[in-house]
Every structure is written in C-alpha cells, then in structure tokens.
mmCIF file of C-alpha atoms in Angstrom:
data_model
loop_
_atom_site.group_PDB
_atom_site.id
_atom_site.type_symbol
_atom_site.label_atom_id
_atom_site.label_comp_id
_atom_site.label_asym_id
_atom_site.label_seq_id
_atom_site.Cartn_x
_atom_site.Cartn_y
_atom_site.Cartn_z
ATOM 1 C CA MET A 251 51.135 -38.441 -13.719
ATOM 2 C CA GLU A 252 52.506 -35.568 -11.915
ATOM 3 C CA ILE A 253 52.395 -32.317 -11.569
ATOM 4 C CA THR A 254 54.618 -29.686 -11.862
ATOM 5 C CA ALA A 255 55.136 -26.407 -10.250
ATOM 6 C CA GLU A 256 54.866 -24.410 -13.090
ATOM 7 C CA GLN A 257 51.519 -26.098 -13.550
ATOM 8 C CA MET A 258 50.192 -25.946 -10.077
ATOM 9 C CA ASP A 259 51.107 -21.790 -11.155
ATOM 10 C CA ALA A 260 49.181 -22.107 -13.840
ATOM 11 C CA ILE A 261 46.208 -23.321 -11.958
ATOM 12 C CA ARG A 262 46.345 -21.159 -9.052
ATOM 13 C CA ASP A 263 46.397 -18.150 -11.689
ATOM 14 C CA ALA A 264 43.273 -19.528 -13.755
ATOM 15 C CA ALA A 265 41.637 -20.062 -10.380
ATOM 16 C CA GLU A 266 42.438 -16.461 -9.819
ATOM 17 C CA ALA A 267 41.163 -15.304 -12.496
ATOM 18 C CA LEU A 268 37.841 -17.137 -12.247
ATOM 19 C CA LYS A 269 37.541 -16.272 -8.924
ATOM 20 C CA GLU A 270 38.096 -12.353 -10.189
ATOM 21 C CA ILE A 271 35.971 -12.915 -13.113
ATOM 22 C CA PHE A 272 32.879 -14.106 -10.854
ATOM 23 C CA GLU A 273 33.458 -11.055 -8.805
ATOM 24 C CA ILE A 274 32.640 -8.901 -11.649
ATOM 25 C CA LEU A 275 30.010 -10.875 -12.850
ATOM 26 C CA LYS A 276 28.187 -10.491 -9.607
ATOM 27 C CA GLU A 277 28.543 -7.408 -8.994
ATOM 28 C CA LYS A 278 27.134 -6.941 -12.336
ATOM 29 C CA LEU A 279 24.091 -9.022 -12.040
ATOM 30 C CA ARG A 280 23.453 -7.392 -9.081
ATOM 31 C CA GLU A 281 23.593 -3.943 -11.021
ATOM 32 C CA LEU A 282 21.024 -5.478 -13.526
ATOM 33 C CA CYS A 283 18.867 -6.513 -10.847
ATOM 34 C CA LYS A 284 18.745 -3.231 -9.433
ATOM 35 C CA LYS A 285 18.042 -1.821 -12.570
ATOM 36 C CA ILE A 286 15.319 -4.161 -13.483
ATOM 37 C CA VAL A 287 13.597 -3.603 -9.651
ATOM 38 C CA ASP A 288 13.718 0.535 -10.453
ATOM 39 C CA VAL A 289 12.091 -0.006 -13.538
ATOM 40 C CA LEU A 290 8.936 -2.386 -12.386
ATOM 41 C CA SER A 291 8.985 -1.091 -9.248
ATOM 42 C CA PRO A 292 6.450 1.625 -10.089
ATOM 43 C CA TYR A 293 4.618 -0.728 -11.968
ATOM 44 C CA LEU A 294 4.230 -3.098 -9.521
ATOM 45 C CA GLN A 295 2.810 -0.500 -6.880
ATOM 46 C CA LYS A 296 0.262 0.202 -9.671
ATOM 47 C CA VAL A 297 -0.552 -3.486 -9.519
ATOM 48 C CA MET A 298 -0.717 -3.780 -6.205
ATOM 49 C CA ARG A 299 -2.837 -0.378 -5.946
ATOM 50 C CA TRP A 300 -5.336 -1.929 -8.634
ATOM 51 C CA ALA A 301 -5.673 -5.330 -6.603
ATOM 52 C CA ARG A 302 -6.146 -3.208 -3.433
ATOM 53 C CA ASP A 303 -9.024 -1.004 -4.848
ATOM 54 C CA ALA A 304 -10.912 -4.202 -6.631
ATOM 55 C CA TRP A 305 -10.449 -6.174 -3.499
ATOM 56 C CA ARG A 306 -12.040 -3.058 -1.229
ATOM 57 C CA GLU A 307 -14.652 -2.505 -4.252
ATOM 58 C CA CYS A 308 -15.987 -6.835 -3.795
ATOM 59 C CA LEU A 309 -15.855 -6.231 -0.328
ATOM 60 C CA LYS A 310 -17.514 -3.698 -0.146
ATOM 61 C CA ALA A 311 -20.379 -4.710 -2.476
ATOM 62 C CA HIS A 312 -20.429 -8.276 -0.222
ATOM 63 C CA ALA A 313 -21.262 -5.692 2.574
ATOM 64 C CA GLN A 314 -23.770 -3.562 0.836
ATOM 65 C CA ALA A 315 -25.470 -7.146 -0.099
ATOM 66 C CA ALA A 316 -25.438 -8.369 3.620
ATOM 67 C CA GLY A 317 -26.545 -5.133 4.865
ATOM 68 C CA LEU A 318 -23.177 -4.346 6.848
ATOM 69 C CA GLU A 319 -22.532 -0.949 4.811
ATOM 70 C CA LYS A 320 -21.816 0.834 8.232
ATOM 71 C CA CYS A 321 -19.162 -2.291 9.256
ATOM 72 C CA TYR A 322 -17.379 -1.736 5.621
ATOM 73 C CA HIS A 323 -17.081 2.117 6.409
ATOM 74 C CA LEU A 324 -16.054 1.548 10.224
ATOM 75 C CA ALA A 325 -13.121 -0.774 8.706
ATOM 76 C CA PHE A 326 -12.007 1.367 5.747
ATOM 77 C CA PHE A 327 -12.059 5.264 7.625
ATOM 78 C CA ALA A 328 -11.373 4.442 11.158
ATOM 79 C CA ARG A 329 -8.355 6.921 12.525
ATOM 80 C CA LYS A 330 -6.044 4.054 13.907
ATOM 81 C CA ARG A 331 -4.793 1.539 11.628
ATOM 82 C CA ARG A 332 -5.183 -1.181 14.595
ATOM 83 C CA THR A 333 -9.003 0.207 14.763
ATOM 84 C CA ARG A 334 -9.116 -0.221 10.971
ATOM 85 C CA LYS A 335 -7.777 -3.798 11.236
ATOM 86 C CA LYS A 336 -10.253 -5.124 14.549
ATOM 87 C CA ASN A 337 -13.203 -3.410 12.300
ATOM 88 C CA LEU A 338 -12.407 -5.388 9.279
ATOM 89 C CA LYS A 339 -11.697 -8.379 10.960
ATOM 90 C CA ARG A 340 -15.309 -8.035 12.305
ATOM 91 C CA LEU A 341 -16.873 -7.095 9.071
ATOM 92 C CA LEU A 342 -15.514 -10.568 7.550
ATOM 93 C CA GLU A 343 -16.237 -12.477 11.051
ATOM 94 C CA ARG A 344 -20.019 -10.966 10.127
ATOM 95 C CA MET A 345 -19.949 -11.394 6.808
ATOM 96 C CA GLU A 346 -18.996 -15.205 6.945
ATOM 97 C CA ASP A 347 -21.847 -15.643 9.836
ATOM 98 C CA GLU A 348 -24.364 -14.301 7.193
ATOM 99 C CA GLU A 349 -23.621 -16.943 5.117
#
C-alpha cells in the first residue's frame, strides 16, 4: 500500500495540528495547576502551622513529664536557628535517654 504525497501532506498537517493542540493543553494545564496551588496554598500553610503547633505541644508535654522544661525552652526560644536546632536535638536525645 503506497502513501501518496497528498496523504503524506495530510498526515503532516494533522501532526502539526495535534502538536499545537498539545501545546495549548499543556499551557492550560499549567495555568490550572497554578490556580489550584494559589487556592490551596493558604490552607496548606494553616495545616502545616497546626501540625507544627500540635507537635510542639506534644513535645512540651513530654518534656514536662520528664522534667526537661528548661531544655524545651532552650530548644524553641533560642535566638539563633542553629542553636535552636542543636538544643532540640539535645532535648530529643535526653528524652530518649529518660525512656
């Protein structure tokens, strides 16, 4: 079965049309994803904040139960982030040692 020049031109035209359609769809999908992120972002931030606060409260309760309130305060209220991180690591190690 031979493909004529006219058929080959029609195939090329169809391929070009499909390529343009996919480019348009890709752009529309990108816009839709951006809108979804814009809408959900504040809610996700709230959920992350709630999760962080719940984790802190749980950690605080465990620290108080283990008598490590001072370590807890050092972990969360130090001025520098690196110091907070180091103090938090110490607190978690101490809590593991207590168990």
